[in-house]
Amino acid sequence: MFYYHNKRDGFEFVHTVLEAKTDEYPEAELPESVLGQIADYALPIWEKQPMRTFVPIFFLHGCNISLFVFTRKGVIRVEVGMICYDTYILADNAVDDVAMESICMTLQDLWFLLTLPSNRFGQCCEIPKYVRFIEFKKETDDIVLVASATLNDSGEIPFTKTPVCTRARIVGRLAFIVKTMYGKGKTAAIIKLTWTPIGRLTEGAVYEILTKANVPNTPKVLDSGILKKDVFGYRFEYIIMEDCGDTIMNFGQARYENGQASKASGLVSKHIAQVSSCLIHAQAAGVFHRDISSGNIAISSQGNASVIDWGYAKVVKPDNAGVMKRNEAALRKWHLDPELIIQMEANYDMLTGTPQYISIQMLVSDKERGLIHDLESLFYVILHVLSNRTEEEPRGFKCFDSHDFAWARVGYLSERGHFYDSFGVEIGGVNKALRRVLDAMYCFLFTKDGRYIGGKLLYKKNFRRELCREYAKRFVDQVALQLMLPESNDDTTTVTEAGRKSSLPKRKQSDKDNVDKENLQNKRLCV
């Protein structure tokens, strides 16, 4: 049974839910299957009501009624009381005045809870009869209130009929994303409402850092703020940013369906350079994305790529003291302790990312994550975009146990120039320019001195790859290239997964001559 506070049908207006069972379930004896049935009502309410702070569900079991409060952290059970007696007790005339008073109190409490306005019983604001707009009102510099909006309010933000994405789970992080038109100029925008665990890095803080560092190819943030600092251990924030377009996967699919595969291939080379540049500039600002996927790269109507969804990013200590000071100021603005955040996010390196695109080292639980892993994820994304998706998923993207998946991927990539089939790419449909870019990425990520390093990625813990400038400059723009691999007289520059630069020990002249010959052969192969 659903209780619609505003007398409207649909989960968008459900105030609370009442689930009833004939059996009585004391707290210690509640089966998981019954709790799952109750939770099944909470999930669609989370999905349809973006202003929810918690979902209350009443559970009538036997003669008792309980209140289950579903929060992002978990579920809380509160006993409301007994609302009736078994008939055998009534037959024995055992109902006294105290018991009847208890039943009356339970019913009064139940009525009080059911008649609470939405802004006092699980919502950030009072929900009107027709949810068409929301309005943000600044209370202080960092706290923002949400109020119902009318057509005449200057701060109104209209919702489209369907959300772009609702990443709803019964507990944990939650992101509610809708398209909107923002401001007097009616700018096409995205509004993102997110729940983040207290003590974890918030997306608003990440965008603050990226904006101050002028990182290219990221969404322009139009407004942002904190709605709730702490609701059962979670922070509720909003971000309004420019609409960067459709995902790169949908962009590629549309091009192929319209018979524009060749044109799409040409644009993908541009997208690789733009995304790589973004990731390298972000690394210089002390930020790693950690979840590069086909859904987190957007392509605008002008054909430009942007990296979106920085909700799983991490901040590290950059070498530049000025950058570190700027980042600390941004984190404190969002009420985050820089030292604790950096330490906390490092612990989640192995737990973030989309499985299909996670780097080989992360799949085998390498503990240090950085720029090279994001670039490897980009390589897999591009292969997926180019793959033939009219058939079943290519074997190179079929996920299973992470270690077995890493083993399989190392096998698929073992032979240069012949790995495309495993990832569903028809190489004949890819133009030569893009093939050269992909070959350069492959050599950059998976070879050393012309030799495949897949085995070392699997077996050698925290293996550091030597990154070749000659390969990098074929898919990275000059400014980003100089940030990642500054030109020097020593060609033995390496970059760790954390993005730190170092130099290898000097080789003997005879060894260096041999390596130079191998590098020369390697360069010829990639031309």
Short mmCIF file of C-alpha atoms in Angstrom, two decimals:
data_model
loop_
_atom_site.label_atom_id
_atom_site.label_comp_id
_atom_site.label_asym_id
_atom_site.label_seq_id
_atom_site.Cartn_x
_atom_site.Cartn_y
_atom_site.Cartn_z
CA MET A 1 0.00 0.00 0.00
CA PHE A 2 1.33 3.44 -0.95
CA TYR A 3 0.56 6.71 0.75
CA TYR A 4 0.55 9.61 -1.73
CA HIS A 5 1.03 12.81 0.23
CA ASN A 6 -0.12 14.96 -2.70
CA LYS A 7 -2.78 12.61 -4.04
CA ARG A 8 -0.82 11.93 -7.22
CA ASP A 9 -0.07 8.56 -8.75
CA GLY A 10 3.45 7.33 -9.40
CA PHE A 11 6.58 6.78 -7.36
CA GLU A 12 7.47 10.46 -7.86
CA PHE A 13 4.88 11.38 -5.22
CA VAL A 14 4.92 8.43 -2.81
CA HIS A 15 5.28 9.76 0.72
CA THR A 16 5.73 6.37 2.34
CA VAL A 17 4.90 2.69 1.85
CA LEU A 18 3.10 0.18 4.07
CA GLU A 19 4.03 -3.48 3.69
CA ALA A 20 1.92 -6.03 5.58
CA LYS A 21 2.53 -9.64 6.64
CA THR A 22 0.32 -11.87 8.75
CA ASP A 23 3.31 -13.32 10.63
CA GLU A 24 5.06 -11.44 13.38
CA TYR A 25 8.80 -10.77 12.96
CA PRO A 26 10.79 -9.69 16.00
CA GLU A 27 13.92 -7.71 15.02
CA ALA A 28 16.28 -10.62 15.64
CA GLU A 29 14.13 -12.99 13.58
CA LEU A 30 13.46 -10.94 10.44
CA PRO A 31 14.42 -13.10 7.41
CA GLU A 32 16.64 -11.49 4.75
CA SER A 33 14.03 -12.35 2.13
CA VAL A 34 11.41 -10.24 3.91
CA LEU A 35 13.83 -7.36 4.37
CA GLY A 36 14.60 -7.63 0.65
CA GLN A 37 10.90 -7.35 -0.18
CA ILE A 38 10.66 -4.19 1.92
CA ALA A 39 13.80 -2.77 0.28
CA ASP A 40 12.27 -3.39 -3.16
CA TYR A 41 9.92 -0.48 -2.45
CA ALA A 42 12.69 1.85 -1.32
CA LEU A 43 14.76 1.50 -4.49
CA PRO A 44 12.24 2.97 -7.02
CA ILE A 45 11.51 5.82 -4.60
CA TRP A 46 15.24 6.66 -4.50
CA GLU A 47 15.26 6.56 -8.30
CA LYS A 48 12.22 8.79 -8.83
CA GLN A 49 12.67 11.34 -6.03
CA PRO A 50 15.99 13.20 -6.30
CA MET A 51 15.35 15.28 -3.17
CA ARG A 52 15.06 12.24 -0.91
CA THR A 53 17.22 12.18 2.21
CA PHE A 54 15.79 8.86 3.41
CA VAL A 55 12.91 6.53 2.50
CA PRO A 56 10.47 5.57 5.30
CA ILE A 57 8.58 2.29 4.94
CA PHE A 58 6.10 1.00 7.51
CA PHE A 59 5.91 -2.72 8.11
CA LEU A 60 2.76 -4.22 9.65
CA HIS A 61 3.58 -7.72 10.87
CA GLY A 62 1.04 -9.54 13.01
CA CYS A 63 -0.29 -7.00 15.51
CA ASN A 64 2.84 -4.82 15.48
CA ILE A 65 4.01 -2.03 13.23
CA SER A 66 7.65 -1.10 12.62
CA LEU A 67 9.25 1.75 10.73
CA PHE A 68 12.18 1.00 8.41
CA VAL A 69 14.22 4.07 7.50
CA PHE A 70 16.37 3.44 4.43
CA THR A 71 19.35 5.80 4.27
CA ARG A 72 22.35 5.84 1.96
CA LYS A 73 24.37 4.24 4.75
CA GLY A 74 21.92 1.46 5.57
CA VAL A 75 18.57 0.70 7.15
CA ILE A 76 17.36 1.66 10.62
CA ARG A 77 14.46 -0.16 12.28
CA VAL A 78 12.24 1.64 14.78
CA GLU A 79 9.39 -0.07 16.62
CA VAL A 80 6.26 2.08 16.46
CA GLY A 81 4.19 -0.23 18.66
CA MET A 82 1.25 -2.60 18.81
CA ILE A 83 -1.93 -1.52 17.04
CA CYS A 84 -4.25 -4.40 18.01
CA TYR A 85 -4.49 -7.60 20.04
CA ASP A 86 -5.02 -11.18 19.02
CA THR A 87 -8.64 -12.34 19.21
CA TYR A 88 -7.83 -15.01 21.80
CA ILE A 89 -6.75 -12.26 24.21
CA LEU A 90 -9.99 -10.39 23.66
CA ALA A 91 -11.92 -13.59 24.35
CA ASP A 92 -10.19 -13.91 27.72
CA ASN A 93 -11.15 -10.29 28.60
CA ALA A 94 -7.48 -9.61 29.33
CA VAL A 95 -7.29 -6.17 27.70
CA ASP A 96 -6.75 -3.53 30.39
CA ASP A 97 -6.77 0.26 30.21
CA VAL A 98 -2.97 0.51 30.05
CA ALA A 99 -2.88 -1.76 27.00
CA MET A 100 -5.62 0.21 25.25
CA GLU A 101 -3.78 3.45 25.98
CA SER A 102 -0.66 1.95 24.39
CA ILE A 103 -2.62 1.10 21.23
CA CYS A 104 -4.01 4.62 21.10
CA MET A 105 -0.54 6.11 21.43
CA THR A 106 0.74 3.90 18.62
CA LEU A 107 -2.08 5.03 16.34
CA GLN A 108 -1.46 8.68 17.24
CA ASP A 109 2.25 8.32 16.47
CA LEU A 110 1.44 6.63 13.19
CA TRP A 111 -0.95 9.40 12.19
CA PHE A 112 1.60 12.05 13.20
CA LEU A 113 4.27 10.48 11.00
CA LEU A 114 1.95 10.03 8.02
CA THR A 115 0.81 13.66 8.09
CA LEU A 116 4.29 15.19 8.36
CA PRO A 117 5.15 17.48 5.43
CA SER A 118 7.65 16.07 2.98
CA ASN A 119 10.43 18.43 4.08
CA ARG A 120 10.28 16.87 7.57
CA PHE A 121 9.89 13.26 6.58
CA GLY A 122 12.53 12.21 4.10
CA GLN A 123 12.86 15.13 1.68
CA CYS A 124 15.11 18.19 1.36
CA CYS A 125 12.12 20.39 0.63
CA GLU A 126 8.36 20.48 0.46
CA ILE A 127 7.29 18.65 -2.70
CA PRO A 128 4.50 20.42 -4.62
CA LYS A 129 1.67 18.67 -6.37
CA TYR A 130 3.47 18.93 -9.71
CA VAL A 131 7.25 18.52 -9.56
CA ARG A 132 8.39 20.61 -12.49
CA PHE A 133 11.05 22.85 -11.00
CA ILE A 134 13.46 23.07 -8.11
CA GLU A 135 15.01 26.22 -6.71
CA PHE A 136 18.28 26.66 -4.85
CA LYS A 137 18.64 29.41 -2.25
CA LYS A 138 22.00 30.19 -0.68
CA GLU A 139 21.82 30.32 3.11
CA THR A 140 25.56 30.79 3.71
CA ASP A 141 28.60 30.65 1.46
CA ASP A 142 28.61 26.87 1.41
CA ILE A 143 25.15 25.68 2.49
CA VAL A 144 22.32 25.77 -0.02
CA LEU A 145 18.64 25.29 0.71
CA VAL A 146 16.24 23.67 -1.72
CA ALA A 147 12.76 25.10 -2.05
CA SER A 148 9.81 24.40 -4.30
CA ALA A 149 9.89 26.70 -7.31
CA THR A 150 7.12 28.41 -9.24
CA LEU A 151 7.06 29.59 -12.81
CA ASN A 152 7.90 33.16 -11.79
CA ASP A 153 10.93 32.41 -9.64
CA SER A 154 14.21 33.60 -11.14
CA GLY A 155 16.08 30.66 -9.65
CA GLU A 156 13.88 27.97 -11.16
CA ILE A 157 15.51 24.98 -12.83
CA PRO A 158 13.14 22.87 -14.95
CA PHE A 159 13.50 19.12 -15.13
CA THR A 160 13.09 17.20 -18.34
CA LYS A 161 10.60 14.35 -18.27
CA THR A 162 13.20 11.59 -18.05
CA PRO A 163 16.52 11.57 -16.23
CA VAL A 164 19.78 11.08 -18.09
CA CYS A 165 20.91 8.57 -15.52
CA THR A 166 19.89 7.48 -12.05
CA ARG A 167 22.63 5.36 -10.51
CA ALA A 168 20.46 4.03 -7.75
CA ARG A 169 21.38 1.29 -5.36
CA ILE A 170 19.67 0.62 -2.09
CA VAL A 171 22.71 1.91 -0.17
CA GLY A 172 26.01 3.60 -1.02
CA ARG A 173 26.79 6.40 -3.44
CA LEU A 174 23.91 7.78 -5.45
CA ALA A 175 23.96 10.09 -8.47
CA PHE A 176 20.79 11.57 -9.94
CA ILE A 177 21.39 13.30 -13.29
CA VAL A 178 18.90 15.25 -15.42
CA LYS A 179 19.11 17.61 -18.36
CA THR A 180 17.91 21.15 -17.85
CA MET A 181 18.04 24.69 -19.21
CA TYR A 182 19.88 27.03 -16.89
CA GLY A 183 19.96 30.80 -16.39
CA LYS A 184 18.51 33.68 -18.37
CA GLY A 185 20.31 32.54 -21.49
CA LYS A 186 18.69 29.10 -21.20
CA THR A 187 22.03 27.30 -21.39
CA ALA A 188 21.79 23.56 -22.00
CA ALA A 189 23.01 22.09 -18.73
CA ILE A 190 23.19 19.00 -16.57
CA ILE A 191 22.18 19.01 -12.94
CA LYS A 192 23.78 16.30 -10.84
CA LEU A 193 22.64 15.49 -7.31
CA THR A 194 25.05 13.20 -5.49
CA TRP A 195 25.31 11.38 -2.19
CA THR A 196 28.92 10.84 -1.07
CA PRO A 197 30.12 9.10 2.13
CA ILE A 198 31.51 11.45 4.76
CA GLY A 199 35.30 11.31 4.62
CA ARG A 200 35.44 10.64 0.86
CA LEU A 201 36.35 13.13 -1.83
CA THR A 202 33.32 14.96 -3.26
CA GLU A 203 32.89 15.69 -6.95
CA GLY A 204 32.28 19.38 -6.29
CA ALA A 205 35.74 19.69 -4.73
CA VAL A 206 37.32 17.93 -7.72
CA TYR A 207 35.71 20.35 -10.16
CA GLU A 208 36.90 23.22 -7.98
CA ILE A 209 40.48 22.01 -8.38
CA LEU A 210 40.13 21.34 -12.12
CA THR A 211 38.60 24.77 -12.74
CA LYS A 212 41.31 26.63 -10.82
CA ALA A 213 43.99 24.70 -12.73
CA ASN A 214 42.32 25.46 -16.10
CA VAL A 215 42.30 21.78 -17.04
CA PRO A 216 41.02 21.56 -20.64
CA ASN A 217 38.19 19.39 -21.93
CA THR A 218 36.23 19.28 -18.67
CA PRO A 219 32.67 20.55 -18.14
CA LYS A 220 32.19 24.19 -17.22
CA VAL A 221 30.59 24.33 -13.76
CA LEU A 222 27.75 26.88 -13.61
CA ASP A 223 26.84 26.44 -9.95
CA SER A 224 27.47 24.01 -7.12
CA GLY A 225 26.96 23.66 -3.41
CA ILE A 226 26.26 21.46 -0.41
CA LEU A 227 22.62 20.67 0.34
CA LYS A 228 23.17 18.55 3.45
CA LYS A 229 26.49 18.25 5.28
CA ASP A 230 25.68 15.01 7.06
CA VAL A 231 22.63 12.79 6.73
CA PHE A 232 23.31 9.43 8.35
CA GLY A 233 26.98 9.60 7.36
CA TYR A 234 26.48 10.92 3.82
CA ARG A 235 26.89 14.33 2.23
CA PHE A 236 24.32 15.62 -0.28
CA GLU A 237 25.57 18.07 -2.91
CA TYR A 238 24.57 19.44 -6.29
CA ILE A 239 26.50 20.50 -9.38
CA ILE A 240 25.08 22.33 -12.39
CA MET A 241 27.39 22.12 -15.39
CA GLU A 242 27.23 22.67 -19.10
CA ASP A 243 25.84 19.82 -21.19
CA CYS A 244 28.88 18.34 -22.95
CA GLY A 245 26.84 16.19 -25.34
CA ASP A 246 26.30 12.47 -25.81
CA THR A 247 28.65 9.71 -24.67
CA ILE A 248 31.47 8.67 -26.99
CA MET A 249 29.92 5.20 -27.29
CA ASN A 250 26.58 6.58 -28.51
CA PHE A 251 28.42 9.02 -30.77
CA GLY A 252 30.41 6.22 -32.40
CA GLN A 253 27.38 3.96 -32.73
CA ALA A 254 25.34 6.69 -34.43
CA ARG A 255 28.14 7.38 -36.90
CA TYR A 256 28.48 3.73 -37.84
CA GLU A 257 24.73 3.26 -38.22
CA ASN A 258 24.61 6.29 -40.55
CA GLY A 259 27.38 4.88 -42.73
CA GLN A 260 29.94 7.45 -41.59
CA ALA A 261 32.49 5.02 -40.18
CA SER A 262 35.41 6.67 -41.94
CA LYS A 263 34.49 10.13 -40.68
CA ALA A 264 34.02 8.72 -37.19
CA SER A 265 37.51 7.21 -37.30
CA GLY A 266 38.98 10.59 -38.15
CA LEU A 267 37.21 12.27 -35.24
CA VAL A 268 38.29 9.55 -32.81
CA SER A 269 41.95 10.53 -33.34
CA LYS A 270 41.02 14.04 -32.25
CA HIS A 271 39.11 12.69 -29.25
CA ILE A 272 42.11 10.63 -28.12
CA ALA A 273 44.30 13.74 -28.12
CA GLN A 274 41.71 15.81 -26.25
CA VAL A 275 41.05 13.21 -23.55
CA SER A 276 44.76 12.45 -23.13
CA SER A 277 45.46 16.15 -22.78
CA CYS A 278 42.75 16.46 -20.13
CA LEU A 279 44.11 13.55 -18.10
CA ILE A 280 47.69 14.82 -18.26
CA HIS A 281 46.73 18.35 -17.21
CA ALA A 282 44.61 16.90 -14.41
CA GLN A 283 47.59 14.85 -13.25
CA ALA A 284 49.69 18.03 -13.16
CA ALA A 285 46.95 19.54 -10.96
CA GLY A 286 47.15 16.55 -8.61
CA VAL A 287 43.98 14.74 -9.78
CA PHE A 288 43.47 11.27 -11.31
CA HIS A 289 40.09 10.31 -12.78
CA ARG A 290 40.16 6.54 -12.01
CA ASP A 291 36.99 5.72 -13.95
CA ILE A 292 37.63 6.39 -17.64
CA SER A 293 34.88 4.55 -19.48
CA SER A 294 32.70 4.82 -22.57
CA GLY A 295 30.05 6.58 -20.48
CA ASN A 296 32.43 9.14 -18.96
CA ILE A 297 33.67 10.70 -22.20
CA ALA A 298 31.16 13.06 -23.84
CA ILE A 299 31.18 14.37 -27.41
CA SER A 300 29.62 17.75 -28.15
CA SER A 301 27.68 18.67 -31.29
CA GLN A 302 30.88 20.38 -32.50
CA GLY A 303 32.75 17.07 -32.19
CA ASN A 304 34.86 17.95 -29.15
CA ALA A 305 35.51 15.47 -26.35
CA SER A 306 35.17 16.18 -22.63
CA VAL A 307 35.95 13.99 -19.64
CA ILE A 308 32.95 13.94 -17.31
CA ASP A 309 31.90 12.23 -14.07
CA TRP A 310 34.83 12.87 -11.73
CA GLY A 311 32.96 11.37 -8.78
CA TYR A 312 35.55 8.60 -8.27
CA ALA A 313 38.62 10.79 -8.75
CA LYS A 314 41.43 11.01 -6.25
CA VAL A 315 43.70 13.87 -5.22
CA VAL A 316 47.41 13.34 -4.60
CA LYS A 317 50.20 15.59 -3.39
CA PRO A 318 51.69 17.30 -6.46
CA ASP A 319 55.38 18.19 -6.59
CA ASN A 320 54.53 21.87 -7.06
CA ALA A 321 54.03 23.56 -3.67
CA GLY A 322 51.83 26.26 -5.20
CA VAL A 323 49.50 23.66 -6.72
CA MET A 324 49.32 21.83 -3.40
CA LYS A 325 48.41 25.03 -1.57
CA ARG A 326 45.68 25.77 -4.12
CA ASN A 327 44.27 22.25 -3.82
CA GLU A 328 44.25 22.39 -0.02
CA ALA A 329 42.26 25.64 -0.16
CA ALA A 330 39.71 24.04 -2.52
CA LEU A 331 39.32 20.97 -0.30
CA ARG A 332 38.86 23.03 2.86
CA LYS A 333 36.24 25.12 1.10
CA TRP A 334 34.24 21.90 0.77
CA HIS A 335 34.89 21.04 4.45
CA LEU A 336 37.42 18.31 3.65
CA ASP A 337 40.69 17.64 5.47
CA PRO A 338 43.41 17.47 2.75
CA GLU A 339 45.65 14.97 4.56
CA LEU A 340 42.79 12.61 5.44
CA ILE A 341 41.24 12.79 1.96
CA ILE A 342 44.54 12.01 0.20
CA GLN A 343 45.14 9.06 2.50
CA MET A 344 41.56 7.78 2.30
CA GLU A 345 41.29 7.90 -1.49
CA ALA A 346 44.59 6.04 -1.91
CA ASN A 347 42.96 3.10 -0.11
CA TYR A 348 40.26 2.86 -2.82
CA ASP A 349 42.58 2.61 -5.85
CA MET A 350 41.75 -1.07 -6.38
CA LEU A 351 38.00 -0.61 -5.87
CA THR A 352 37.16 2.06 -8.44
CA GLY A 353 36.59 1.92 -12.17
CA THR A 354 34.43 0.20 -14.77
CA PRO A 355 35.59 -3.47 -15.01
CA GLN A 356 35.69 -3.56 -18.83
CA TYR A 357 38.22 -0.73 -18.92
CA ILE A 358 40.34 -1.21 -15.81
CA SER A 359 44.07 -1.51 -16.47
CA ILE A 360 45.82 -4.87 -16.22
CA GLN A 361 47.80 -3.87 -13.13
CA MET A 362 44.67 -2.74 -11.29
CA LEU A 363 42.94 -6.01 -12.15
CA VAL A 364 45.73 -7.89 -10.35
CA SER A 365 45.56 -5.55 -7.33
CA ASP A 366 48.48 -3.26 -7.99
CA LYS A 367 48.20 -0.79 -5.13
CA GLU A 368 49.41 2.48 -6.72
CA ARG A 369 47.20 4.03 -9.36
CA GLY A 370 47.92 6.99 -11.60
CA LEU A 371 47.99 8.56 -15.03
CA ILE A 372 49.23 5.51 -16.94
CA HIS A 373 46.21 3.49 -15.79
CA ASP A 374 43.78 6.17 -16.96
CA LEU A 375 45.51 6.25 -20.35
CA GLU A 376 45.29 2.45 -20.60
CA SER A 377 41.57 2.68 -19.83
CA LEU A 378 41.24 5.24 -22.64
CA PHE A 379 42.88 2.76 -25.03
CA TYR A 380 40.25 0.12 -24.19
CA VAL A 381 37.43 2.67 -24.52
CA ILE A 382 38.53 3.59 -28.04
CA LEU A 383 38.69 -0.08 -29.04
CA HIS A 384 35.17 -0.56 -27.65
CA VAL A 385 33.87 2.45 -29.59
CA LEU A 386 35.37 1.04 -32.80
CA SER A 387 34.12 -2.49 -32.16
CA ASN A 388 31.30 -4.12 -34.10
CA ARG A 389 28.46 -4.09 -31.58
CA THR A 390 25.83 -5.59 -33.85
CA GLU A 391 27.01 -9.00 -32.67
CA GLU A 392 27.64 -10.27 -29.15
CA GLU A 393 30.10 -8.52 -26.86
CA PRO A 394 33.70 -9.07 -28.10
CA ARG A 395 35.68 -11.46 -25.91
CA GLY A 396 38.14 -8.70 -25.02
CA PHE A 397 35.36 -6.97 -23.07
CA LYS A 398 33.68 -9.97 -21.44
CA CYS A 399 34.35 -9.49 -17.74
CA PHE A 400 34.75 -12.32 -15.24
CA ASP A 401 37.08 -12.89 -12.30
CA SER A 402 39.50 -9.95 -12.24
CA HIS A 403 42.69 -12.08 -12.20
CA ASP A 404 41.45 -14.35 -15.00
CA PHE A 405 40.33 -11.28 -16.95
CA ALA A 406 43.81 -9.76 -16.59
CA TRP A 407 45.41 -13.01 -17.81
CA ALA A 408 43.08 -13.14 -20.80
CA ARG A 409 43.69 -9.49 -21.67
CA VAL A 410 47.47 -9.97 -21.57
CA GLY A 411 47.00 -12.83 -24.02
CA TYR A 412 44.77 -10.82 -26.35
CA LEU A 413 47.31 -7.98 -26.48
CA SER A 414 50.41 -10.15 -26.85
CA GLU A 415 50.89 -9.68 -30.58
CA ARG A 416 51.20 -6.16 -31.89
CA GLY A 417 48.88 -5.36 -34.78
CA HIS A 418 46.88 -8.59 -34.38
CA PHE A 419 44.88 -7.86 -31.22
CA TYR A 420 42.03 -5.99 -32.90
CA ASP A 421 39.88 -9.09 -33.57
CA SER A 422 39.81 -9.96 -29.87
CA PHE A 423 38.23 -6.56 -29.19
CA GLY A 424 35.74 -6.77 -32.05
CA VAL A 425 37.45 -4.16 -34.24
CA GLU A 426 37.36 -4.67 -38.01
CA ILE A 427 40.69 -3.13 -38.87
CA GLY A 428 39.67 -2.58 -42.49
CA GLY A 429 37.08 -0.06 -41.35
CA VAL A 430 39.64 2.05 -39.47
CA ASN A 431 41.51 4.66 -41.47
CA LYS A 432 45.31 4.61 -41.60
CA ALA A 433 45.78 7.75 -39.50
CA LEU A 434 43.80 6.28 -36.60
CA ARG A 435 45.62 2.97 -36.96
CA ARG A 436 48.92 4.79 -36.50
CA VAL A 437 47.55 6.51 -33.40
CA LEU A 438 46.33 3.21 -31.91
CA ASP A 439 49.64 1.55 -32.71
CA ALA A 440 51.50 4.37 -30.96
CA MET A 441 49.24 4.00 -27.90
CA TYR A 442 49.84 0.25 -27.89
CA CYS A 443 53.63 0.69 -28.01
CA PHE A 444 53.49 3.43 -25.39
CA LEU A 445 51.46 1.32 -22.96
CA PHE A 446 52.58 -2.26 -23.55
CA THR A 447 56.14 -2.31 -24.89
CA LYS A 448 59.64 -1.53 -23.69
CA ASP A 449 62.46 -1.29 -26.20
CA GLY A 450 60.20 -2.99 -28.73
CA ARG A 451 59.36 -5.93 -26.46
CA TYR A 452 55.94 -6.78 -25.03
CA ILE A 453 55.71 -6.26 -21.24
CA GLY A 454 52.37 -7.97 -20.55
CA GLY A 455 54.02 -10.58 -18.30
CA LYS A 456 55.66 -7.90 -16.17
CA LEU A 457 52.33 -6.11 -15.77
CA LEU A 458 50.90 -9.36 -14.40
CA TYR A 459 53.69 -10.61 -12.19
CA LYS A 460 55.92 -7.73 -11.16
CA LYS A 461 54.33 -5.82 -8.30
CA ASN A 462 54.25 -2.04 -8.77
CA PHE A 463 56.10 -2.38 -12.08
CA ARG A 464 56.99 1.03 -13.50
CA ARG A 465 56.68 1.46 -17.24
CA GLU A 466 59.24 3.41 -19.23
CA LEU A 467 57.28 5.87 -21.35
CA CYS A 468 58.63 6.71 -24.79
CA ARG A 469 58.24 10.32 -25.89
CA GLU A 470 58.43 9.28 -29.54
CA TYR A 471 55.21 7.25 -29.17
CA ALA A 472 53.44 9.73 -26.89
CA LYS A 473 53.75 12.66 -29.28
CA ARG A 474 51.66 10.76 -31.84
CA PHE A 475 48.51 10.87 -29.72
CA VAL A 476 49.15 13.72 -27.23
CA ASP A 477 49.30 17.45 -28.01
CA GLN A 478 52.55 19.33 -27.49
CA VAL A 479 51.57 21.18 -24.30
CA ALA A 480 50.38 18.00 -22.58
CA LEU A 481 53.41 16.11 -23.87
CA GLN A 482 55.75 18.62 -22.28
CA LEU A 483 53.87 18.30 -18.98
CA MET A 484 54.07 14.52 -18.99
CA LEU A 485 57.52 13.98 -20.53
CA PRO A 486 59.64 17.13 -20.58
CA GLU A 487 62.33 17.19 -23.22
CA SER A 488 65.79 16.43 -21.86
CA ASN A 489 69.16 15.15 -23.01
CA ASP A 490 68.45 11.85 -21.28
CA ASP A 491 66.04 9.61 -23.21
CA THR A 492 65.58 7.24 -20.24
CA THR A 493 62.77 9.23 -18.56
CA THR A 494 60.23 7.10 -16.70
CA VAL A 495 56.86 7.93 -15.19
CA THR A 496 55.46 5.94 -12.30
CA GLU A 497 51.79 5.05 -12.02
CA ALA A 498 51.53 7.91 -9.52
CA GLY A 499 52.78 10.30 -12.18
CA ARG A 500 56.21 11.06 -10.66
CA LYS A 501 59.14 11.49 -13.02
CA SER A 502 62.53 9.96 -12.44
CA SER A 503 65.62 8.98 -14.41
CA LEU A 504 67.03 5.51 -14.85
CA PRO A 505 70.66 4.81 -13.97
CA LYS A 506 73.10 5.65 -16.73
CA ARG A 507 73.93 2.72 -19.00
CA LYS A 508 77.32 1.81 -20.28
CA GLN A 509 78.08 3.25 -23.72
CA SER A 510 77.99 -0.18 -25.40
CA ASP A 511 74.59 -0.97 -23.82
CA LYS A 512 73.30 2.44 -24.82
CA ASP A 513 74.34 1.89 -28.44
CA ASN A 514 72.41 -1.41 -28.52
CA VAL A 515 69.31 0.24 -27.06
CA ASP A 516 69.57 3.10 -29.55
CA LYS A 517 69.53 0.57 -32.39
CA GLU A 518 66.46 -1.13 -30.93
CA ASN A 519 64.70 2.21 -30.49
CA LEU A 520 65.50 3.15 -34.08
CA GLN A 521 63.97 -0.09 -35.33
CA ASN A 522 60.99 0.52 -33.05
CA LYS A 523 60.45 4.01 -34.44
CA ARG A 524 60.47 2.70 -37.98
CA LEU A 525 57.81 0.14 -37.16
CA CYS A 526 55.45 2.80 -35.82
CA VAL A 527 55.74 5.21 -38.75
#
